[in-house]
Short mmCIF file of C-alpha atoms (C1' of nucleotides) in Angstrom, two decimals:
data_model
loop_
_atom_site.label_atom_id
_atom_site.label_comp_id
_atom_site.label_asym_id
_atom_site.label_seq_id
_atom_site.Cartn_x
_atom_site.Cartn_y
_atom_site.Cartn_z
CA MET A 1 187.18 209.92 3.85
CA SER A 2 185.09 207.97 1.14
CA LEU A 3 181.92 208.99 -0.36
CA LYS A 4 178.91 207.90 1.51
CA HIS A 5 176.32 207.36 -1.02
CA GLN A 6 173.51 204.94 -1.00
CA VAL A 7 174.62 202.97 1.98
CA ALA A 8 171.93 201.47 3.81
CA ARG A 9 173.31 200.78 7.34
CA GLN A 10 171.18 200.09 10.36
CA ALA A 11 170.71 202.89 12.78
CA ARG A 12 167.37 202.74 14.04
CA ALA A 13 165.61 204.12 17.10
CA GLY A 14 167.74 203.68 20.24
CA ASP A 15 170.95 203.59 18.21
CA GLU A 16 173.33 206.33 18.64
CA THR A 17 174.04 208.45 15.70
CA ASP A 18 178.10 207.78 15.17
CA ASP A 19 178.22 210.35 12.51
CA PRO A 20 176.93 213.82 13.68
CA ALA A 21 177.77 215.42 10.27
CA ASP A 22 175.61 212.84 8.48
CA MET A 23 172.52 211.73 9.79
CA THR A 24 170.92 210.80 6.53
CA GLN A 25 170.57 207.27 6.91
CA GLN A 26 167.92 205.03 5.69
CA SER A 27 167.73 202.25 7.99
CA ARG A 28 165.96 199.12 7.20
CA PRO A 29 163.13 198.43 9.71
CA VAL A 30 163.94 195.77 12.27
CA TYR A 31 160.80 193.68 11.43
CA LEU A 32 162.00 193.63 7.69
CA ARG A 33 165.36 192.48 8.70
CA LEU A 34 163.90 189.82 10.84
CA ARG A 35 161.54 188.66 8.01
CA ASP A 36 164.45 188.50 5.34
CA GLN A 37 166.53 186.70 8.01
CA ILE A 38 163.70 184.08 8.65
CA ALA A 39 162.99 183.74 4.87
CA ALA A 40 166.63 182.83 4.29
CA ALA A 41 166.69 180.29 7.14
CA ILE A 42 163.48 178.61 5.81
CA ILE A 43 164.78 178.40 2.24
CA GLU A 44 167.99 177.18 3.38
CA GLY A 45 166.25 174.46 5.51
CA GLU A 46 167.58 175.83 8.82
CA TYR A 47 163.83 175.73 9.81
CA PRO A 48 162.85 172.52 8.12
CA GLU A 49 159.33 172.08 6.92
CA GLY A 50 157.03 170.61 9.52
CA GLU A 51 159.27 171.94 12.21
CA MET A 52 158.31 174.75 14.78
CA LEU A 53 159.65 178.16 14.22
CA PRO A 54 160.99 179.74 17.37
CA SER A 55 158.33 181.27 19.55
CA VAL A 56 158.03 185.08 19.13
CA ARG A 57 159.39 185.54 22.65
CA ALA A 58 162.29 183.11 22.15
CA PHE A 59 163.37 184.78 18.84
CA ALA A 60 162.87 188.08 20.42
CA ALA A 61 165.02 187.54 23.27
CA GLU A 62 167.70 185.84 21.03
CA GLN A 63 167.64 188.88 18.65
CA GLY A 64 167.32 191.40 21.16
CA ALA A 65 164.03 192.67 19.86
CA ASN A 66 160.49 193.16 20.97
CA PRO A 67 158.15 190.18 20.88
CA LEU A 68 155.64 192.35 18.98
CA THR A 69 158.35 193.20 16.40
CA VAL A 70 158.90 189.42 15.78
CA ALA A 71 155.14 188.73 15.47
CA LYS A 72 155.09 191.41 12.93
CA ALA A 73 157.82 189.55 11.03
CA TYR A 74 156.18 186.25 11.44
CA GLN A 75 152.81 187.69 10.49
CA GLN A 76 153.76 188.11 6.71
CA PHE A 77 154.54 184.53 6.53
CA GLN A 78 151.29 183.25 7.81
CA ALA A 79 149.65 185.63 5.74
CA ASP A 80 151.13 183.98 2.76
CA GLY A 81 150.44 180.63 3.99
CA LEU A 82 154.05 179.70 4.38
CA VAL A 83 153.45 178.79 8.10
CA GLU A 84 150.70 177.33 9.92
CA VAL A 85 149.73 178.77 13.23
CA GLN A 86 148.54 176.43 16.00
CA ARG A 87 147.47 178.82 18.62
CA GLY A 88 148.74 177.99 22.04
CA VAL A 89 151.38 175.67 20.39
CA GLY A 90 153.31 177.44 17.81
CA MET A 91 153.93 178.26 14.13
CA TYR A 92 155.02 175.40 11.94
CA VAL A 93 156.76 175.53 8.49
CA VAL A 94 154.10 174.08 6.07
CA ALA A 95 155.20 171.51 3.50
CA GLY A 96 156.72 173.02 0.30
CA ALA A 97 157.30 176.50 2.12
CA ALA A 98 160.84 176.36 1.17
CA GLU A 99 160.35 175.98 -2.48
CA ARG A 100 157.44 178.27 -2.61
CA LEU A 101 159.52 180.85 -0.97
CA ARG A 102 162.44 180.44 -3.15
CA ARG A 103 160.33 180.38 -6.33
CA ALA A 104 158.62 183.75 -5.24
CA GLU A 105 161.95 185.66 -4.19
CA ARG A 106 163.41 184.42 -7.53
CA GLU A 107 160.75 185.69 -9.57
CA HIS A 108 160.69 188.91 -7.82
CA PHE A 109 164.38 189.36 -8.14
CA LEU A 110 164.53 188.56 -12.05
CA ALA A 111 161.54 190.82 -12.84
CA GLU A 112 162.09 193.58 -10.48
CA GLU A 113 165.44 193.97 -9.04
CA TRP A 114 167.62 192.73 -11.86
CA PRO A 115 166.50 195.20 -14.64
CA GLU A 116 167.46 198.22 -12.58
CA LEU A 117 170.46 196.47 -11.21
CA ARG A 118 171.76 195.82 -14.87
CA ALA A 119 171.14 199.49 -15.69
CA ARG A 120 173.14 200.51 -12.71
CA MET A 121 175.95 198.22 -13.39
CA ALA A 122 176.08 199.38 -17.02
CA ARG A 123 176.25 202.92 -15.61
CA LEU A 124 179.23 202.06 -13.36
CA GLY A 125 181.02 200.38 -16.01
CA ILE A 126 180.64 196.94 -14.43
CA GLU A 127 180.38 193.82 -16.73
CA PRO A 128 178.05 191.03 -15.46
CA ALA A 129 180.51 188.65 -16.69
CA ASP A 130 183.18 190.03 -14.68
CA LEU A 131 181.53 189.20 -11.53
CA PHE A 132 181.37 185.56 -12.04
CA GLU A 133 184.88 185.22 -12.99
CA ARG A 134 186.55 186.38 -9.68
CA GLY A 135 186.11 184.45 -6.58
CA MET B 1 142.59 191.98 12.09
CA SER B 2 146.02 192.87 11.87
CA LEU B 3 148.24 195.11 13.55
CA LYS B 4 147.60 198.93 13.22
CA HIS B 5 150.54 199.75 11.48
CA GLN B 6 150.99 197.09 8.74
CA VAL B 7 153.45 198.03 5.99
CA ALA B 8 152.75 195.50 3.40
CA ARG B 9 156.19 195.77 1.77
CA GLN B 10 155.73 192.26 0.40
CA ALA B 11 155.41 191.72 -3.33
CA ARG B 12 157.68 188.79 -2.64
CA ALA B 13 156.47 185.72 -1.12
CA GLY B 14 153.22 184.52 -2.24
CA ASP B 15 151.35 185.28 -5.36
CA GLU B 16 148.09 185.34 -3.41
CA THR B 17 147.67 189.33 -3.18
CA ASP B 18 145.38 188.94 -0.10
CA ASP B 19 145.41 192.45 0.76
CA PRO B 20 144.66 194.88 -1.99
CA ALA B 21 145.52 197.90 0.29
CA ASP B 22 149.03 197.82 -0.69
CA MET B 23 149.84 201.10 0.37
CA THR B 24 153.52 202.52 1.03
CA GLN B 25 155.39 199.52 0.00
CA GLN B 26 158.58 200.64 1.82
CA SER B 27 158.72 203.77 -0.23
CA ARG B 28 162.30 204.89 -0.59
CA PRO B 29 162.51 208.40 0.75
CA VAL B 30 162.15 211.27 -1.71
CA TYR B 31 165.51 212.66 -1.10
CA LEU B 32 167.12 209.42 -1.52
CA ARG B 33 165.36 208.90 -4.72
CA LEU B 34 166.36 212.49 -5.92
CA ARG B 35 169.82 211.86 -4.88
CA ASP B 36 170.38 208.78 -6.90
CA GLN B 37 168.74 210.32 -9.78
CA ILE B 38 171.02 213.24 -9.66
CA ALA B 39 174.06 210.95 -9.10
CA ALA B 40 173.02 209.09 -12.31
CA ALA B 41 172.72 212.28 -14.21
CA ILE B 42 176.13 213.27 -13.10
CA ILE B 43 177.86 210.17 -14.16
CA GLU B 44 176.00 210.01 -17.46
CA GLY B 45 177.21 213.57 -18.15
CA GLU B 46 173.69 214.86 -18.17
CA TYR B 47 175.00 217.73 -15.89
CA PRO B 48 178.40 218.32 -17.36
CA GLU B 49 181.19 219.35 -15.02
CA GLY B 50 181.60 223.05 -14.48
CA GLU B 51 177.97 223.52 -15.28
CA MET B 52 175.35 224.51 -12.73
CA LEU B 53 172.91 222.06 -11.38
CA PRO B 54 169.29 223.18 -11.52
CA SER B 55 168.50 225.24 -8.41
CA VAL B 56 166.71 223.46 -5.55
CA ARG B 57 163.55 225.33 -6.33
CA ALA B 58 163.68 224.42 -10.03
CA PHE B 59 164.32 221.01 -9.55
CA ALA B 60 161.77 220.70 -6.75
CA ALA B 61 158.96 222.08 -9.02
CA GLU B 62 160.12 219.87 -11.83
CA GLN B 63 159.90 216.90 -9.62
CA GLY B 64 157.08 217.91 -7.70
CA ALA B 65 159.13 217.94 -4.41
CA ASN B 66 159.93 220.31 -1.71
CA PRO B 67 162.88 222.81 -2.21
CA LEU B 68 164.21 221.46 1.25
CA THR B 69 163.95 217.99 0.13
CA VAL B 70 165.92 218.58 -2.89
CA ALA B 71 168.38 220.57 -0.83
CA LYS B 72 168.75 217.58 1.44
CA ALA B 73 169.56 215.53 -1.70
CA TYR B 74 172.08 218.08 -2.95
CA GLN B 75 173.70 218.37 0.47
CA GLN B 76 175.43 214.96 0.20
CA PHE B 77 177.17 215.80 -2.94
CA GLN B 78 178.62 219.06 -1.51
CA ALA B 79 179.57 217.23 1.66
CA ASP B 80 181.52 215.01 -0.58
CA GLY B 81 183.05 217.75 -2.55
CA LEU B 82 181.47 216.76 -5.83
CA VAL B 83 179.74 220.16 -6.25
CA GLU B 84 181.01 223.39 -5.56
CA VAL B 85 178.45 225.80 -3.69
CA GLN B 86 178.53 229.60 -4.66
CA ARG B 87 176.07 230.98 -2.25
CA GLY B 88 173.56 233.21 -4.03
CA VAL B 89 174.58 231.90 -7.25
CA GLY B 90 174.16 228.06 -7.45
CA MET B 91 175.89 224.62 -7.15
CA TYR B 92 178.41 223.75 -9.80
CA VAL B 93 179.79 220.19 -10.60
CA VAL B 94 183.38 220.31 -10.03
CA ALA B 95 185.84 218.83 -12.37
CA GLY B 96 186.27 215.05 -12.19
CA ALA B 97 183.08 214.62 -10.44
CA ALA B 98 181.49 212.15 -12.78
CA GLU B 99 184.64 209.79 -12.59
CA ARG B 100 184.94 210.18 -8.86
CA LEU B 101 181.40 209.40 -8.23
CA ARG B 102 181.31 206.37 -10.71
CA ARG B 103 184.49 205.08 -9.04
CA ALA B 104 183.11 205.42 -5.66
CA GLU B 105 179.77 203.79 -6.43
CA ARG B 106 181.68 201.00 -8.20
CA GLU B 107 183.63 200.40 -5.31
CA HIS B 108 180.92 200.35 -2.88
CA PHE B 109 178.99 198.12 -5.14
CA LEU B 110 181.72 195.46 -5.68
CA ALA B 111 182.76 195.49 -1.90
CA GLU B 112 179.31 195.88 -0.13
CA GLU B 113 176.64 194.98 -2.31
CA TRP B 114 177.79 192.27 -4.67
CA PRO B 115 178.74 189.56 -1.83
CA GLU B 116 175.42 189.40 -0.32
CA LEU B 117 173.80 189.80 -3.60
CA ARG B 118 175.71 186.71 -4.77
CA ALA B 119 174.83 184.82 -1.75
CA ARG B 120 171.27 185.68 -2.19
CA MET B 121 171.31 184.62 -5.88
CA ALA B 122 172.86 181.36 -4.86
CA ARG B 123 170.29 180.72 -2.41
CA LEU B 124 167.51 181.45 -4.80
CA GLY B 125 169.20 179.20 -7.25
CA ILE B 126 169.72 181.92 -9.82
CA GLU B 127 172.52 181.01 -12.43
CA PRO B 128 174.39 183.49 -14.73
CA ALA B 129 172.76 182.20 -17.60
CA ASP B 130 169.18 183.01 -16.13
CA LEU B 131 170.18 186.71 -15.97
CA PHE B 132 170.67 187.11 -19.68
CA GLU B 133 167.92 185.15 -21.06
CA ARG B 134 165.47 187.83 -19.93
CA GLY B 135 167.65 190.70 -20.85
"C1'" DC C 1 170.06 251.13 -3.85
"C1'" DC C 2 166.75 247.49 -5.00
"C1'" DT C 3 164.91 243.45 -7.25
"C1'" DG C 4 165.17 238.69 -8.03
"C1'" DG C 5 167.84 234.73 -8.16
"C1'" DT C 6 170.51 231.44 -5.31
"C1'" DG C 7 171.48 228.44 -1.03
"C1'" DC C 8 170.36 227.72 3.93
"C1'" DT C 9 168.42 228.15 8.56
"C1'" DT C 10 164.57 227.59 11.93
"C1'" DC C 11 160.16 225.97 13.54
"C1'" DA C 12 156.71 222.73 13.16
"C1'" DG C 13 153.57 218.63 11.83
"C1'" DT C 14 152.78 213.91 10.50
"C1'" DG C 15 153.42 209.21 10.58
"C1'" DA C 16 156.24 205.03 10.95
"C1'" DC C 17 158.88 202.10 13.78
"C1'" DA C 18 159.82 200.11 18.19
"C1'" DT C 19 159.22 199.37 22.64
"C1'" DA C 20 156.75 198.43 27.08
"C1'" DA C 21 153.14 196.55 30.03
"C1'" DT C 22 148.98 194.44 30.39
"C1'" DA C 23 145.71 191.22 29.19
"C1'" DC C 24 143.43 187.55 26.80
"C1'" DA C 25 142.84 182.94 24.21
"C1'" DG C 26 144.33 178.22 22.98
"C1'" DC C 27 146.83 173.95 23.83
"C1'" DG C 28 149.90 170.31 26.33
"C1'" DC C 29 150.85 167.94 30.27
"C1'" DG C 30 151.35 166.58 35.14
"C1'" DC D 1 142.03 171.45 37.10
"C1'" DG D 2 146.35 174.37 37.28
"C1'" DC D 3 150.45 175.34 35.37
"C1'" DG D 4 153.26 177.02 31.58
"C1'" DC D 5 153.99 177.31 27.24
"C1'" DT D 6 152.29 179.31 22.82
"C1'" DG D 7 150.24 183.25 19.66
"C1'" DT D 8 147.32 187.63 19.77
"C1'" DA D 9 145.18 192.17 21.10
"C1'" DT D 10 145.18 196.44 23.29
"C1'" DT D 11 146.88 200.73 24.82
"C1'" DA D 12 150.33 203.85 25.67
"C1'" DT D 13 154.81 206.14 25.12
"C1'" DG D 14 158.90 207.69 23.06
"C1'" DT D 15 161.91 208.53 18.93
"C1'" DC D 16 163.11 209.74 14.71
"C1'" DA D 17 162.72 210.12 9.46
"C1'" DC D 18 160.45 212.80 6.25
"C1'" DT D 19 158.33 216.69 4.74
"C1'" DG D 20 156.85 221.22 4.52
"C1'" DA D 21 156.10 226.54 5.39
"C1'" DA D 22 158.19 230.92 6.33
"C1'" DG D 23 162.03 233.52 6.48
"C1'" DC D 24 167.11 234.59 6.61
"C1'" DA D 25 171.67 235.17 4.09
"C1'" DC D 26 174.16 235.95 0.13
"C1'" DC D 27 175.19 237.50 -4.82
"C1'" DA D 28 174.48 239.48 -9.59
"C1'" DG D 29 172.41 242.77 -12.38
"C1'" DG D 30 169.51 246.85 -13.54
#
DNA sequence: CCTGGTGCTTCAGTGACATAATACAGCGCG
DNA sequence: CGCGCTGTATTATGTCACTGAAGCACCAGG
């Protein structure tokens, strides 16, 4: 068996523990998973600007989640002004949301994640150049 | 008003920090933080092979954590056979642990993390050149 | 022996997370 | 208007990860 370190699979409430000997799994909360999923969809134009996002109920049914959980994921986008809420109608992607989102995530990645990622790669003996040479 | 349990793990989309009450930004569990820290120390030879790891109590006191939490972090290493437990004495780093650990983490990184990391970088429009201009 | 170090087990509390059921508020359309 | 869709608020329930405190089991040395 392999070493099981810093994996981050998903095994949240309601899931069965497939491995009784190892119950130490930090699972990503559902609403954060959904949030990332939606963010990626917006950036990639899957939800075009000006278009309506799936309703919380529809998206919840599609993802097998609770509408409240979906609402929690959506909430962060409206808090950031990336979607406009028309109560009783739906939530619409505002103009420039995709670019703003990409810019913000890009900045966050370069400033926060990359440094420690680079240190970790160095520790593991991985050269950054190697990663882009292979397919 | 917002939901009662808002976990503003944002710091990403949106520079308008609307809510200063930025509490637990998805704080990584302590035992996982410690585990990574120890893994890095083993790989870098800070805890040489054959040497004893700090006792759970000592390490807990040093890190300001609970001994049980430290034990939980250690547990994964002994489960993977990277440390040898001598009950009543201490936990010792087995021979070849550093290399095995590096190899395993490297493998995991390349197989699991890198693909989606690469996809995400592509989505964010990050070129390899961008990564080295800052470092 | 006994004392002090180790790891390890048991019991318990707190809070986040997710879900459910219910109800309310706003909008569009026939 | 009434119906059906939207998001939102409220309350309650259940589960589980995380953490902690106290105590047990083991070993070495005086």
